[in-house]
Amino acid sequence: MSKTLLWPVFALVVLAHWWVPGSMIWNKEKVLTEGTTYKFQSAPVDPSDPFRGKYIVLNFREDHFKVAGKSNLSHHKRVYVTFITDKNGFARVRSVEERKPVRKDYLETTVRYKSEENDSSTIYLIYPFSTYYMEEFKAPQAERIYGKVRVDSTAKAYALVNLLNGDAVIKDVYINDTLLQQVINTRNAIR
């Protein structure tokens, strides 16, 4: 390969290495700035594995949708989910469809599994926003705090999630209406 061709090829490779992560960051930032924010209430998770590395594993109460009759949706089927906000401000599934909705605030995801009863089906969903990344040194503290909240029926934990054109980004995680990061900072200040 000649040297005159080597430099343009090298430049293209370098450009591609910057363009791919840059476009991923750009897309997530667009969801955060232009997307619709929903509040997803968290649910208990297996306490033996609440964290892996530097992120919290989140489980949500609103991860299923009941439909009348038998559903043709199957395991790993791609679906589009729209949400409404209940009287307490939490997201509830409005619909699970096989076609993209007209509105912009929907989630593109897959079916985890389907449960069928005599006259209805329950569709369980996989949420692509089940991990919340944190600073490494705060993860152990967050694990203890979040672990206590999950087993306390009087405590309230939820995530603010922005949705735009099928994408979802977690904005923040709250414990009793206080940012998880702020709870950690307050506990560190007391010590």
PDB file of C-alpha atoms in Angstrom:
ATOM      1  CA  MET A   1       0.000   0.000   0.000  1.00  0.00           C
ATOM      2  CA  SER A   2       1.450   3.356  -0.938  1.00  0.00           C
ATOM      3  CA  LYS A   3       2.087   6.068   1.604  1.00  0.00           C
ATOM      4  CA  THR A   4      -0.282   8.455  -0.157  1.00  0.00           C
ATOM      5  CA  LEU A   5      -3.165   6.036   0.356  1.00  0.00           C
ATOM      6  CA  LEU A   6      -2.130   5.062   3.891  1.00  0.00           C
ATOM      7  CA  TRP A   7      -2.709   8.526   5.414  1.00  0.00           C
ATOM      8  CA  PRO A   8      -6.295   8.969   4.142  1.00  0.00           C
ATOM      9  CA  VAL A   9      -7.180   5.452   5.359  1.00  0.00           C
ATOM     10  CA  PHE A  10      -5.628   6.219   8.743  1.00  0.00           C
ATOM     11  CA  ALA A  11      -7.586   9.493   8.930  1.00  0.00           C
ATOM     12  CA  LEU A  12     -10.856   7.671   8.173  1.00  0.00           C
ATOM     13  CA  VAL A  13     -10.195   5.092  10.913  1.00  0.00           C
ATOM     14  CA  VAL A  14      -9.437   7.835  13.451  1.00  0.00           C
ATOM     15  CA  LEU A  15     -12.555   9.740  12.409  1.00  0.00           C
ATOM     16  CA  ALA A  16     -14.704   6.598  12.784  1.00  0.00           C
ATOM     17  CA  HIS A  17     -13.324   5.995  16.286  1.00  0.00           C
ATOM     18  CA  TRP A  18     -14.460   9.466  17.327  1.00  0.00           C
ATOM     19  CA  TRP A  19     -17.723   9.528  15.373  1.00  0.00           C
ATOM     20  CA  VAL A  20     -19.242   6.318  16.833  1.00  0.00           C
ATOM     21  CA  PRO A  21     -19.057   7.242  20.544  1.00  0.00           C
ATOM     22  CA  GLY A  22     -19.807  10.878  19.737  1.00  0.00           C
ATOM     23  CA  SER A  23     -23.032   9.975  17.945  1.00  0.00           C
ATOM     24  CA  MET A  24     -24.056   7.679  20.820  1.00  0.00           C
ATOM     25  CA  ILE A  25     -23.541  10.504  23.321  1.00  0.00           C
ATOM     26  CA  TRP A  26     -25.367  12.965  21.040  1.00  0.00           C
ATOM     27  CA  ASN A  27     -28.400  10.629  20.792  1.00  0.00           C
ATOM     28  CA  LYS A  28     -28.628  10.156  24.573  1.00  0.00           C
ATOM     29  CA  GLU A  29     -28.302  13.897  25.184  1.00  0.00           C
ATOM     30  CA  LYS A  30     -31.104  14.514  22.672  1.00  0.00           C
ATOM     31  CA  VAL A  31     -33.369  12.119  24.621  1.00  0.00           C
ATOM     32  CA  LEU A  32     -32.549  13.997  27.841  1.00  0.00           C
ATOM     33  CA  THR A  33     -33.208  17.445  26.385  1.00  0.00           C
ATOM     34  CA  GLU A  34     -36.159  16.738  24.071  1.00  0.00           C
ATOM     35  CA  GLY A  35     -37.738  13.608  25.578  1.00  0.00           C
ATOM     36  CA  THR A  36     -40.777  13.316  27.835  1.00  0.00           C
ATOM     37  CA  THR A  37     -39.955  12.547  31.476  1.00  0.00           C
ATOM     38  CA  TYR A  38     -41.766   9.703  33.260  1.00  0.00           C
ATOM     39  CA  LYS A  39     -41.377   8.617  36.871  1.00  0.00           C
ATOM     40  CA  PHE A  40     -40.983   4.816  37.172  1.00  0.00           C
ATOM     41  CA  GLN A  41     -41.518   3.398  40.641  1.00  0.00           C
ATOM     42  CA  SER A  42     -38.923   0.806  41.574  1.00  0.00           C
ATOM     43  CA  ALA A  43     -39.719  -2.607  42.998  1.00  0.00           C
ATOM     44  CA  PRO A  44     -37.781  -5.048  45.165  1.00  0.00           C
ATOM     45  CA  VAL A  45     -34.904  -6.892  43.529  1.00  0.00           C
ATOM     46  CA  ASP A  46     -33.082 -10.011  44.695  1.00  0.00           C
ATOM     47  CA  PRO A  47     -31.079  -8.519  47.598  1.00  0.00           C
ATOM     48  CA  SER A  48     -28.142 -10.879  46.997  1.00  0.00           C
ATOM     49  CA  ASP A  49     -27.219  -9.124  43.710  1.00  0.00           C
ATOM     50  CA  PRO A  50     -28.365  -5.489  43.801  1.00  0.00           C
ATOM     51  CA  PHE A  51     -25.162  -4.101  42.180  1.00  0.00           C
ATOM     52  CA  ARG A  52     -22.708  -5.234  39.594  1.00  0.00           C
ATOM     53  CA  GLY A  53     -19.629  -3.115  39.434  1.00  0.00           C
ATOM     54  CA  LYS A  54     -20.404   0.583  39.347  1.00  0.00           C
ATOM     55  CA  TYR A  55     -24.119   0.645  38.725  1.00  0.00           C
ATOM     56  CA  ILE A  56     -27.373  -0.074  40.519  1.00  0.00           C
ATOM     57  CA  VAL A  57     -29.682  -2.713  39.111  1.00  0.00           C
ATOM     58  CA  LEU A  58     -33.184  -1.231  39.043  1.00  0.00           C
ATOM     59  CA  ASN A  59     -36.370  -3.242  38.896  1.00  0.00           C
ATOM     60  CA  PHE A  60     -39.679  -1.522  38.222  1.00  0.00           C
ATOM     61  CA  ARG A  61     -43.200  -2.320  39.381  1.00  0.00           C
ATOM     62  CA  GLU A  62     -44.742  -1.275  36.073  1.00  0.00           C
ATOM     63  CA  ASP A  63     -43.048  -3.919  33.913  1.00  0.00           C
ATOM     64  CA  HIS A  64     -46.152  -5.706  32.628  1.00  0.00           C
ATOM     65  CA  PHE A  65     -49.431  -5.051  30.840  1.00  0.00           C
ATOM     66  CA  LYS A  66     -52.648  -7.086  30.960  1.00  0.00           C
ATOM     67  CA  VAL A  67     -54.728  -7.489  27.799  1.00  0.00           C
ATOM     68  CA  ALA A  68     -58.148  -9.095  27.312  1.00  0.00           C
ATOM     69  CA  GLY A  69     -58.074 -12.410  25.504  1.00  0.00           C
ATOM     70  CA  LYS A  70     -55.080 -14.189  24.033  1.00  0.00           C
ATOM     71  CA  SER A  71     -52.147 -12.115  22.813  1.00  0.00           C
ATOM     72  CA  ASN A  72     -50.080 -12.928  19.731  1.00  0.00           C
ATOM     73  CA  LEU A  73     -46.989 -11.318  21.300  1.00  0.00           C
ATOM     74  CA  SER A  74     -44.281 -13.844  22.127  1.00  0.00           C
ATOM     75  CA  HIS A  75     -40.964 -14.121  23.941  1.00  0.00           C
ATOM     76  CA  HIS A  76     -38.360 -11.640  22.565  1.00  0.00           C
ATOM     77  CA  LYS A  77     -40.895  -9.981  20.229  1.00  0.00           C
ATOM     78  CA  ARG A  78     -40.057  -6.322  19.509  1.00  0.00           C
ATOM     79  CA  VAL A  79     -42.814  -4.022  20.821  1.00  0.00           C
ATOM     80  CA  TYR A  80     -43.547  -0.336  21.308  1.00  0.00           C
ATOM     81  CA  VAL A  81     -44.829   0.786  24.702  1.00  0.00           C
ATOM     82  CA  THR A  82     -46.653   4.023  25.506  1.00  0.00           C
ATOM     83  CA  PHE A  83     -47.247   5.312  29.031  1.00  0.00           C
ATOM     84  CA  ILE A  84     -49.619   7.481  31.016  1.00  0.00           C
ATOM     85  CA  THR A  85     -49.043   9.129  34.381  1.00  0.00           C
ATOM     86  CA  ASP A  86     -51.211   8.008  37.301  1.00  0.00           C
ATOM     87  CA  LYS A  87     -52.604  10.255  40.064  1.00  0.00           C
ATOM     88  CA  ASN A  88     -49.405   9.757  42.122  1.00  0.00           C
ATOM     89  CA  GLY A  89     -47.206  10.853  39.213  1.00  0.00           C
ATOM     90  CA  PHE A  90     -45.871   7.401  38.328  1.00  0.00           C
ATOM     91  CA  ALA A  91     -45.712   5.918  34.846  1.00  0.00           C
ATOM     92  CA  ARG A  92     -48.259   3.240  33.914  1.00  0.00           C
ATOM     93  CA  VAL A  93     -48.290   1.265  30.691  1.00  0.00           C
ATOM     94  CA  ARG A  94     -50.947   2.645  28.352  1.00  0.00           C
ATOM     95  CA  SER A  95     -50.436   0.222  25.466  1.00  0.00           C
ATOM     96  CA  VAL A  96     -48.105  -2.410  24.032  1.00  0.00           C
ATOM     97  CA  GLU A  97     -48.155  -2.447  20.230  1.00  0.00           C
ATOM     98  CA  GLU A  98     -46.302  -4.117  17.384  1.00  0.00           C
ATOM     99  CA  ARG A  99     -46.217  -0.891  15.333  1.00  0.00           C
ATOM    100  CA  LYS A 100     -44.479   2.377  16.125  1.00  0.00           C
ATOM    101  CA  PRO A 101     -46.914   4.876  17.644  1.00  0.00           C
ATOM    102  CA  VAL A 102     -47.433   8.348  16.221  1.00  0.00           C
ATOM    103  CA  ARG A 103     -46.449  10.061  19.466  1.00  0.00           C
ATOM    104  CA  LYS A 104     -42.764  10.644  20.269  1.00  0.00           C
ATOM    105  CA  ASP A 105     -42.741   9.498  23.900  1.00  0.00           C
ATOM    106  CA  TYR A 106     -42.734   5.735  23.465  1.00  0.00           C
ATOM    107  CA  LEU A 107     -40.297   2.979  24.367  1.00  0.00           C
ATOM    108  CA  GLU A 108     -38.994   0.422  21.895  1.00  0.00           C
ATOM    109  CA  THR A 109     -38.282  -2.818  23.756  1.00  0.00           C
ATOM    110  CA  THR A 110     -38.898  -6.570  23.759  1.00  0.00           C
ATOM    111  CA  VAL A 111     -41.251  -8.961  25.498  1.00  0.00           C
ATOM    112  CA  ARG A 112     -39.623 -10.854  28.374  1.00  0.00           C
ATOM    113  CA  TYR A 113     -42.406 -13.431  28.488  1.00  0.00           C
ATOM    114  CA  LYS A 114     -46.149 -13.819  28.312  1.00  0.00           C
ATOM    115  CA  SER A 115     -48.497 -15.319  30.870  1.00  0.00           C
ATOM    116  CA  GLU A 116     -51.922 -16.484  29.702  1.00  0.00           C
ATOM    117  CA  GLU A 117     -54.981 -16.988  31.852  1.00  0.00           C
ATOM    118  CA  ASN A 118     -58.430 -18.145  30.697  1.00  0.00           C
ATOM    119  CA  ASP A 119     -59.663 -14.797  29.422  1.00  0.00           C
ATOM    120  CA  SER A 120     -56.550 -12.569  29.426  1.00  0.00           C
ATOM    121  CA  SER A 121     -52.820 -12.369  28.809  1.00  0.00           C
ATOM    122  CA  THR A 122     -50.145 -10.526  30.756  1.00  0.00           C
ATOM    123  CA  ILE A 123     -47.173  -9.246  28.768  1.00  0.00           C
ATOM    124  CA  TYR A 124     -43.936  -8.800  30.765  1.00  0.00           C
ATOM    125  CA  LEU A 125     -41.471  -6.295  29.321  1.00  0.00           C
ATOM    126  CA  ILE A 126     -37.694  -5.864  29.332  1.00  0.00           C
ATOM    127  CA  TYR A 127     -36.772  -2.284  30.150  1.00  0.00           C
ATOM    128  CA  PRO A 128     -33.476  -1.176  28.610  1.00  0.00           C
ATOM    129  CA  PHE A 129     -32.995   1.315  31.455  1.00  0.00           C
ATOM    130  CA  SER A 130     -32.522  -1.122  34.334  1.00  0.00           C
ATOM    131  CA  THR A 131     -29.050   0.101  35.304  1.00  0.00           C
ATOM    132  CA  TYR A 132     -28.054   3.398  36.878  1.00  0.00           C
ATOM    133  CA  TYR A 133     -24.354   4.179  36.677  1.00  0.00           C
ATOM    134  CA  MET A 134     -22.622   5.889  39.565  1.00  0.00           C
ATOM    135  CA  GLU A 135     -19.232   7.073  40.697  1.00  0.00           C
ATOM    136  CA  GLU A 136     -17.151   4.132  41.838  1.00  0.00           C
ATOM    137  CA  PHE A 137     -16.568   5.244  45.444  1.00  0.00           C
ATOM    138  CA  LYS A 138     -20.278   6.005  46.007  1.00  0.00           C
ATOM    139  CA  ALA A 139     -21.522   2.600  44.818  1.00  0.00           C
ATOM    140  CA  PRO A 140     -21.095   0.748  48.158  1.00  0.00           C
ATOM    141  CA  GLN A 141     -22.983   3.488  50.026  1.00  0.00           C
ATOM    142  CA  ALA A 142     -25.721   3.550  47.398  1.00  0.00           C
ATOM    143  CA  GLU A 143     -25.990  -0.235  47.638  1.00  0.00           C
ATOM    144  CA  ARG A 144     -26.695  -0.073  51.371  1.00  0.00           C
ATOM    145  CA  ILE A 145     -29.177   2.816  51.055  1.00  0.00           C
ATOM    146  CA  TYR A 146     -31.048   1.392  48.073  1.00  0.00           C
ATOM    147  CA  GLY A 147     -31.083  -2.087  49.648  1.00  0.00           C
ATOM    148  CA  LYS A 148     -32.821  -0.741  52.774  1.00  0.00           C
ATOM    149  CA  VAL A 149     -35.403   1.176  50.742  1.00  0.00           C
ATOM    150  CA  ARG A 150     -36.329  -1.851  48.646  1.00  0.00           C
ATOM    151  CA  VAL A 151     -37.372  -3.872  51.692  1.00  0.00           C
ATOM    152  CA  ASP A 152     -39.057  -0.948  53.493  1.00  0.00           C
ATOM    153  CA  SER A 153     -42.711  -0.792  52.421  1.00  0.00           C
ATOM    154  CA  THR A 154     -43.055   2.793  53.698  1.00  0.00           C
ATOM    155  CA  ALA A 155     -40.105   4.097  51.641  1.00  0.00           C
ATOM    156  CA  LYS A 156     -40.447   5.230  48.060  1.00  0.00           C
ATOM    157  CA  ALA A 157     -37.786   4.756  45.368  1.00  0.00           C
ATOM    158  CA  TYR A 158     -38.175   5.719  41.736  1.00  0.00           C
ATOM    159  CA  ALA A 159     -36.258   6.720  38.625  1.00  0.00           C
ATOM    160  CA  LEU A 160     -36.953   9.665  36.345  1.00  0.00           C
ATOM    161  CA  VAL A 161     -36.665   8.346  32.794  1.00  0.00           C
ATOM    162  CA  ASN A 162     -36.836  10.388  29.591  1.00  0.00           C
ATOM    163  CA  LEU A 163     -38.400   8.783  26.508  1.00  0.00           C
ATOM    164  CA  LEU A 164     -38.023   9.975  22.923  1.00  0.00           C
ATOM    165  CA  ASN A 165     -38.641   8.029  19.709  1.00  0.00           C
ATOM    166  CA  GLY A 166     -38.125   4.628  21.323  1.00  0.00           C
ATOM    167  CA  ASP A 167     -34.995   5.525  23.318  1.00  0.00           C
ATOM    168  CA  ALA A 168     -34.855   5.858  27.094  1.00  0.00           C
ATOM    169  CA  VAL A 169     -32.331   7.509  29.417  1.00  0.00           C
ATOM    170  CA  ILE A 170     -32.393   7.523  33.222  1.00  0.00           C
ATOM    171  CA  LYS A 171     -32.171  11.096  34.443  1.00  0.00           C
ATOM    172  CA  ASP A 172     -31.950  10.482  38.187  1.00  0.00           C
ATOM    173  CA  VAL A 173     -32.847   8.017  40.949  1.00  0.00           C
ATOM    174  CA  TYR A 174     -34.765   9.271  43.983  1.00  0.00           C
ATOM    175  CA  ILE A 175     -35.226   7.934  47.502  1.00  0.00           C
ATOM    176  CA  ASN A 176     -38.279   9.441  49.249  1.00  0.00           C
ATOM    177  CA  ASP A 177     -38.261  12.385  46.787  1.00  0.00           C
ATOM    178  CA  THR A 178     -34.556  13.131  47.404  1.00  0.00           C
ATOM    179  CA  LEU A 179     -31.854  12.479  44.817  1.00  0.00           C
ATOM    180  CA  LEU A 180     -29.878   9.326  45.626  1.00  0.00           C
ATOM    181  CA  GLN A 181     -26.636  11.301  45.121  1.00  0.00           C
ATOM    182  CA  GLN A 182     -27.869  13.905  47.622  1.00  0.00           C
ATOM    183  CA  VAL A 183     -28.788  11.218  50.180  1.00  0.00           C
ATOM    184  CA  ILE A 184     -25.242   9.844  49.905  1.00  0.00           C
ATOM    185  CA  ASN A 185     -23.701  13.334  50.219  1.00  0.00           C
ATOM    186  CA  THR A 186     -25.844  14.130  53.274  1.00  0.00           C
ATOM    187  CA  ARG A 187     -24.839  10.879  54.985  1.00  0.00           C
ATOM    188  CA  ASN A 188     -21.176  11.557  54.240  1.00  0.00           C
ATOM    189  CA  ALA A 189     -21.457  15.085  55.698  1.00  0.00           C
ATOM    190  CA  ILE A 190     -22.935  13.719  58.949  1.00  0.00           C
ATOM    191  CA  ARG A 191     -20.032  11.303  59.480  1.00  0.00           C
TER     192      ARG A 191
END
